[in-house]
N, CA and C atoms as an extended XYZ file, in Angstrom:
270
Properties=species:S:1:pos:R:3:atomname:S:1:resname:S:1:resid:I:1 pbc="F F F"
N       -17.343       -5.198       -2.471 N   UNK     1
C       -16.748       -5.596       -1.210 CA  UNK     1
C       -16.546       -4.352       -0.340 C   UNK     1
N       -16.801       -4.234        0.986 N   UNK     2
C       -16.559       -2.987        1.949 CA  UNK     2
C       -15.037       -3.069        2.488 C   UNK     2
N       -15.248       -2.067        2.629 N   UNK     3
C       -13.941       -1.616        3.223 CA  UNK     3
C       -13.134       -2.568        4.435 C   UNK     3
N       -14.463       -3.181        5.125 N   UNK     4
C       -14.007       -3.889        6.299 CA  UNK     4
C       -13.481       -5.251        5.908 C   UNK     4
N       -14.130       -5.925        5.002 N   UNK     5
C       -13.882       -7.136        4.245 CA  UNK     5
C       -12.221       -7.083        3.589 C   UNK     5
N       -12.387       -5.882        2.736 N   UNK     6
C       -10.487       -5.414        2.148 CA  UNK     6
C        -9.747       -5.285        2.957 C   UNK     6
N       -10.177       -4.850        4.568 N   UNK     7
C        -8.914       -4.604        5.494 CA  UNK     7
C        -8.666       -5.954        5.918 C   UNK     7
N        -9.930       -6.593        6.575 N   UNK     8
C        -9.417       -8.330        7.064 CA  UNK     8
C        -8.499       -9.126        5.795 C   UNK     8
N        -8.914       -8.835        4.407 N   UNK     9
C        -8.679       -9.611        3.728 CA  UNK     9
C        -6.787       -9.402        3.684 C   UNK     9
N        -6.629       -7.790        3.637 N   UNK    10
C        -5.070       -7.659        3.548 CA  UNK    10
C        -4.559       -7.883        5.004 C   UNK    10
N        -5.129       -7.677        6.065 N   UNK    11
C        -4.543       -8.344        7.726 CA  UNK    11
C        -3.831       -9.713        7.759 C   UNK    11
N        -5.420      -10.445        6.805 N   UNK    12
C        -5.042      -11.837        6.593 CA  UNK    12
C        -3.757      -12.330        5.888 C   UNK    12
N        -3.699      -11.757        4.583 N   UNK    13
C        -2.171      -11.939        3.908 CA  UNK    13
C        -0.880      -10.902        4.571 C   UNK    13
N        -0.959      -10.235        4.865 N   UNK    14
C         0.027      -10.187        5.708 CA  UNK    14
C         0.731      -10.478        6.959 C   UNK    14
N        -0.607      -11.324        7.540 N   UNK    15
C        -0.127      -12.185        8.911 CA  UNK    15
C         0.668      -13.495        8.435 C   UNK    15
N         0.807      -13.840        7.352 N   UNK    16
C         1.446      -15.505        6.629 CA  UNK    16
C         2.282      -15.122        6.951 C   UNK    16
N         3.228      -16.391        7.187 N   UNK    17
C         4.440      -16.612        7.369 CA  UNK    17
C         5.519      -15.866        6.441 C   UNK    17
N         5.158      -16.120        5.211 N   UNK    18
C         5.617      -15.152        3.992 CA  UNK    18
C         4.918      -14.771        3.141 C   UNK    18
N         4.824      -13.127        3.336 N   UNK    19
C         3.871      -12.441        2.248 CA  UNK    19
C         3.751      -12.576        0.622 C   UNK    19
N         2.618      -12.877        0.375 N   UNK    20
C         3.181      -12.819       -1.476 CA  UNK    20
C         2.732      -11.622       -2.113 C   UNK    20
N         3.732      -10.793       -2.043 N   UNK    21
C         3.513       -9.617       -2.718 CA  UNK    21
C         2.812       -9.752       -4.074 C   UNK    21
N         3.459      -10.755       -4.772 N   UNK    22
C         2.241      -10.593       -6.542 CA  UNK    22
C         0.520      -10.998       -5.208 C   UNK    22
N         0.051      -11.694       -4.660 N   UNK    23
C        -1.116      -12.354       -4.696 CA  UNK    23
C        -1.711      -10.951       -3.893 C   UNK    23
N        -0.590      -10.038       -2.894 N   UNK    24
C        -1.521       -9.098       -2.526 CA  UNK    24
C        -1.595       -7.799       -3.746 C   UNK    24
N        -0.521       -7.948       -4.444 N   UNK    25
C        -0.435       -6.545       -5.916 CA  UNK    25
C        -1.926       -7.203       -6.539 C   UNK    25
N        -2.309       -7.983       -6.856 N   UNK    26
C        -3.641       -8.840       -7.764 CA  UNK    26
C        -4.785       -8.535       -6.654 C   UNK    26
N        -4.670       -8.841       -4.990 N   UNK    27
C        -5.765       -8.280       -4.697 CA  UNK    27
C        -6.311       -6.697       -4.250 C   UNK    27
N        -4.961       -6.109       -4.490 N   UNK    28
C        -5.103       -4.519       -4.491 CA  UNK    28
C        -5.815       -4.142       -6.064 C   UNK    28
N        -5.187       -4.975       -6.745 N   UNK    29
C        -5.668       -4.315       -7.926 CA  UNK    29
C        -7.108       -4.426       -8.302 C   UNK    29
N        -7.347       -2.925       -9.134 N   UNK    30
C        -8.608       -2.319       -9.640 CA  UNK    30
C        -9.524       -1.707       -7.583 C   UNK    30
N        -8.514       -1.870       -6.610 N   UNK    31
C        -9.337       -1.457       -5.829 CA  UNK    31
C        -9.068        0.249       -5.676 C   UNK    31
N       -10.027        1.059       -5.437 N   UNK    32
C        -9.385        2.467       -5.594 CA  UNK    32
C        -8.820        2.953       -4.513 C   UNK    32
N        -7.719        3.815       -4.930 N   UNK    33
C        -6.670        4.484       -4.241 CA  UNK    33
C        -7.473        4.912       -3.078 C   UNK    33
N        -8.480        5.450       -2.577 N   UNK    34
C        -8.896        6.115       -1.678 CA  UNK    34
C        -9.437        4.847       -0.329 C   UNK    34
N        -9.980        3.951       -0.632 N   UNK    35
C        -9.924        2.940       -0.254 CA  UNK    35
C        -9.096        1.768        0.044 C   UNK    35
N        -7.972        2.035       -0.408 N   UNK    36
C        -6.550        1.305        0.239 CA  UNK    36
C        -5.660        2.712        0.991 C   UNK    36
N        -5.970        3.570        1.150 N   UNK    37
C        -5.544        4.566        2.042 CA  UNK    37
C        -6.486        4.510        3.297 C   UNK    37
N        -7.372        4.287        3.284 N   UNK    38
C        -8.457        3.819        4.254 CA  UNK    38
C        -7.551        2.781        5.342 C   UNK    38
N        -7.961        1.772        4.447 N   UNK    39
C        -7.118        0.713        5.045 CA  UNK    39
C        -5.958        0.593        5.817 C   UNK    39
N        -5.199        1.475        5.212 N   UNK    40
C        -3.637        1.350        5.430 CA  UNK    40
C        -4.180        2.327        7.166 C   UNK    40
N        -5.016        2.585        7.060 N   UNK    41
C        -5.031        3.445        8.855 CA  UNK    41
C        -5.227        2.195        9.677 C   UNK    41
N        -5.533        1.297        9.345 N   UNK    42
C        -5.848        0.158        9.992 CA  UNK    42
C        -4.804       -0.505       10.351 C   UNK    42
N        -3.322       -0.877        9.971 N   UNK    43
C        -2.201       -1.229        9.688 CA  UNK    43
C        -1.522       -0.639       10.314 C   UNK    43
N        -0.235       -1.641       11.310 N   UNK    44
C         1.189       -1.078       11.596 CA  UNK    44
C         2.024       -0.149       10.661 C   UNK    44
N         3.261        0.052       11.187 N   UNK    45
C         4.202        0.371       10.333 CA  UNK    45
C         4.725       -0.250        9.154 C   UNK    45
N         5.047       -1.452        9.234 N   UNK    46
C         5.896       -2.503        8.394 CA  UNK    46
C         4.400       -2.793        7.727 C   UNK    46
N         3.125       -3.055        8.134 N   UNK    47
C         2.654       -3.336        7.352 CA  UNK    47
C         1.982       -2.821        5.950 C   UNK    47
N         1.350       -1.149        6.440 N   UNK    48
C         1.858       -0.262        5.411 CA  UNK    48
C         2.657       -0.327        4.846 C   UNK    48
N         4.155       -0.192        5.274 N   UNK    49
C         4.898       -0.480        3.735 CA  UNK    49
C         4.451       -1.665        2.920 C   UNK    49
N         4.225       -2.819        3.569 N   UNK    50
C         4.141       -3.972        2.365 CA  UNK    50
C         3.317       -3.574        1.308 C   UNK    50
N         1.972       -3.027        2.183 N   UNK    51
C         1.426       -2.404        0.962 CA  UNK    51
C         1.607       -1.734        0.239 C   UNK    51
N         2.174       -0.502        1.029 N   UNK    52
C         2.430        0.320       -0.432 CA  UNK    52
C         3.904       -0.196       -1.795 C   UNK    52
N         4.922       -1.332       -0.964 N   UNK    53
C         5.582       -2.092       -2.210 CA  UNK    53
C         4.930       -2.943       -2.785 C   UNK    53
N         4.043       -3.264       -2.698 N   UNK    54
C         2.633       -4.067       -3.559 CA  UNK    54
C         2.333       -3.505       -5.066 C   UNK    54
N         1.915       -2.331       -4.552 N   UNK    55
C         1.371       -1.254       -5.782 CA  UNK    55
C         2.361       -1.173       -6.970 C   UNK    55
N         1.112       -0.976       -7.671 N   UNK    56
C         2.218       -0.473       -9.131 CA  UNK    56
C         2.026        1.166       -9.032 C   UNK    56
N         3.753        2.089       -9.506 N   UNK    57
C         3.755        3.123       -9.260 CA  UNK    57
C         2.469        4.328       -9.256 C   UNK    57
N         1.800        3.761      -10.140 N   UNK    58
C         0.712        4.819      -10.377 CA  UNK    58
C        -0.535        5.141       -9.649 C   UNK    58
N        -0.733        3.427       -8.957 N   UNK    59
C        -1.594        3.491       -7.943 CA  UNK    59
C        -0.913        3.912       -6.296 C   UNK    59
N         0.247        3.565       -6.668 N   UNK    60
C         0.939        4.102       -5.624 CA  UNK    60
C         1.142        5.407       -5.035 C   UNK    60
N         1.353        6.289       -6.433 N   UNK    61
C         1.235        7.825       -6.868 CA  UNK    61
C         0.191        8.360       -5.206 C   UNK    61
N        -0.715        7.377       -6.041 N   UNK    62
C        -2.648        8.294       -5.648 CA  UNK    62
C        -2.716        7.588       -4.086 C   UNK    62
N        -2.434        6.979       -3.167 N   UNK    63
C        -2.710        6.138       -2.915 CA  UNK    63
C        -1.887        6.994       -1.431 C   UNK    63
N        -0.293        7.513       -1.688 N   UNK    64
C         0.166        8.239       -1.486 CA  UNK    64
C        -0.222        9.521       -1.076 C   UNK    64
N        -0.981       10.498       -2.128 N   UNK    65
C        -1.476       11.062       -1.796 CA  UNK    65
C        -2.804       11.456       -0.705 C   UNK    65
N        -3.525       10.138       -0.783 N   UNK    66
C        -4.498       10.445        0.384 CA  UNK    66
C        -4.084        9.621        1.758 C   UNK    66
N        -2.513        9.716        1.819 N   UNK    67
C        -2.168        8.995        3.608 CA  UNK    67
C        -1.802       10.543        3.911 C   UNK    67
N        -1.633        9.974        5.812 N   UNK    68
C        -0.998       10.694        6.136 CA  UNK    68
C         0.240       11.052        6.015 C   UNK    68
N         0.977       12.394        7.038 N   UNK    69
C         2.209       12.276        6.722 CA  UNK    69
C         2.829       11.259        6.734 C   UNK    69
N         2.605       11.113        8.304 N   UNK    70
C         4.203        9.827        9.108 CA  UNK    70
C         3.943        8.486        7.679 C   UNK    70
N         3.073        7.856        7.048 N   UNK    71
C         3.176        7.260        6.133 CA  UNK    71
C         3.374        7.520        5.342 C   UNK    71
N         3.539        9.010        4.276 N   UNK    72
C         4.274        9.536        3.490 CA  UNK    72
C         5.871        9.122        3.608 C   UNK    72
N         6.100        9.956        4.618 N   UNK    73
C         7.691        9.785        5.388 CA  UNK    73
C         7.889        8.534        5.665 C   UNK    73
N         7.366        7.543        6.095 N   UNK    74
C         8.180        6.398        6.649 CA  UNK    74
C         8.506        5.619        4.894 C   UNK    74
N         7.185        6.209        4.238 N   UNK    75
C         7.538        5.151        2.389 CA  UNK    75
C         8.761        5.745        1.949 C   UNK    75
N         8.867        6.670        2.070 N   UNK    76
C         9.969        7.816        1.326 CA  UNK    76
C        11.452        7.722        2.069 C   UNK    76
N        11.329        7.529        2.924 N   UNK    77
C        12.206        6.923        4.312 CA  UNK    77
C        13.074        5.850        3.813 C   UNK    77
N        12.084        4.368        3.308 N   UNK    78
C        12.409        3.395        2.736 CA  UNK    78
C        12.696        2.633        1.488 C   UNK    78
N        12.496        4.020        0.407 N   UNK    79
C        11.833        3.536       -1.156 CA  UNK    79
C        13.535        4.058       -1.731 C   UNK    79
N        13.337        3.135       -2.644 N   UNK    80
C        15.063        3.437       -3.213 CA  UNK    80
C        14.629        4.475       -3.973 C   UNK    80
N        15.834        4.813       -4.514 N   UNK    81
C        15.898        6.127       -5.623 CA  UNK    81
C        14.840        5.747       -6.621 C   UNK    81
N        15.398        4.911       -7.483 N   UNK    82
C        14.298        4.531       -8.506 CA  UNK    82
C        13.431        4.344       -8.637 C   UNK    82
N        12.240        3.810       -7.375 N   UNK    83
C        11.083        3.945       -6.917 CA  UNK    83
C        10.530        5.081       -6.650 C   UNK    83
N        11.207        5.966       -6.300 N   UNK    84
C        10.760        7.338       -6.251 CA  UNK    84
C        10.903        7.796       -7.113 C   UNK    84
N        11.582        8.128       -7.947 N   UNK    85
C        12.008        8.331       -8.783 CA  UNK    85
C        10.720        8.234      -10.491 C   UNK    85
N         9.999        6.753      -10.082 N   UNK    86
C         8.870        6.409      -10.544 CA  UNK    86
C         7.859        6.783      -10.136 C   UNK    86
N         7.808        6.661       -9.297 N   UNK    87
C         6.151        7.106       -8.543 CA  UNK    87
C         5.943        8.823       -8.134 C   UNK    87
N         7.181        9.753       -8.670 N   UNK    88
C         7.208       11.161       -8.273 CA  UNK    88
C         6.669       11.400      -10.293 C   UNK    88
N         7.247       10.560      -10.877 N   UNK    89
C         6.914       11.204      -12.209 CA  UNK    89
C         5.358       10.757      -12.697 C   UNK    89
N         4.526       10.167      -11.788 N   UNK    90
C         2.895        9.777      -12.106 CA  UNK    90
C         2.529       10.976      -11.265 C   UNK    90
């Protein structure tokens, strides 16, 4: 699947009325970190975060690493202790 297909596909679930975080964590998953950082340039503010509270810490880790700042800062901004806390020790 291209990149363009993964961005409509997460546009699409996050335009619903109510997001389902498990159905978008299942369609993030096995996609690689570098390619949902892609994406996420495509995306508002709020909607980046959904994604990145989607992730499980580890993909989150990596995923993290290839955004920019202001999306560094705005996750870190919003992520409780313990979430960081998780995703600083991957």
């Amino acid at each position: 699947m291209s990149r363009r297909d993964l961005t409509e596909d997460i546009e699409r679930m996050l335009s619903a009325p109510e997001v389902d975080t498990e159905a978008l964590r299942r369609r993030l998953s096995g996609v690689h970190p570098i390619d949902i950082a892609v994406v996420l340039r495509n995306l508002d503010g709020e909607q980046k975060l959904r994604v990145l509270d989607a992730l499980e810490p580890e993909t989150l880790a990596l995923v993290l690493d290839e955004t920019d700042i202001e999306t560094k800062k705005a996750y870190l901004e919003q992520a409780r202790r313990d979430e960081l806390t998780t995703v600083l020790e991957r």
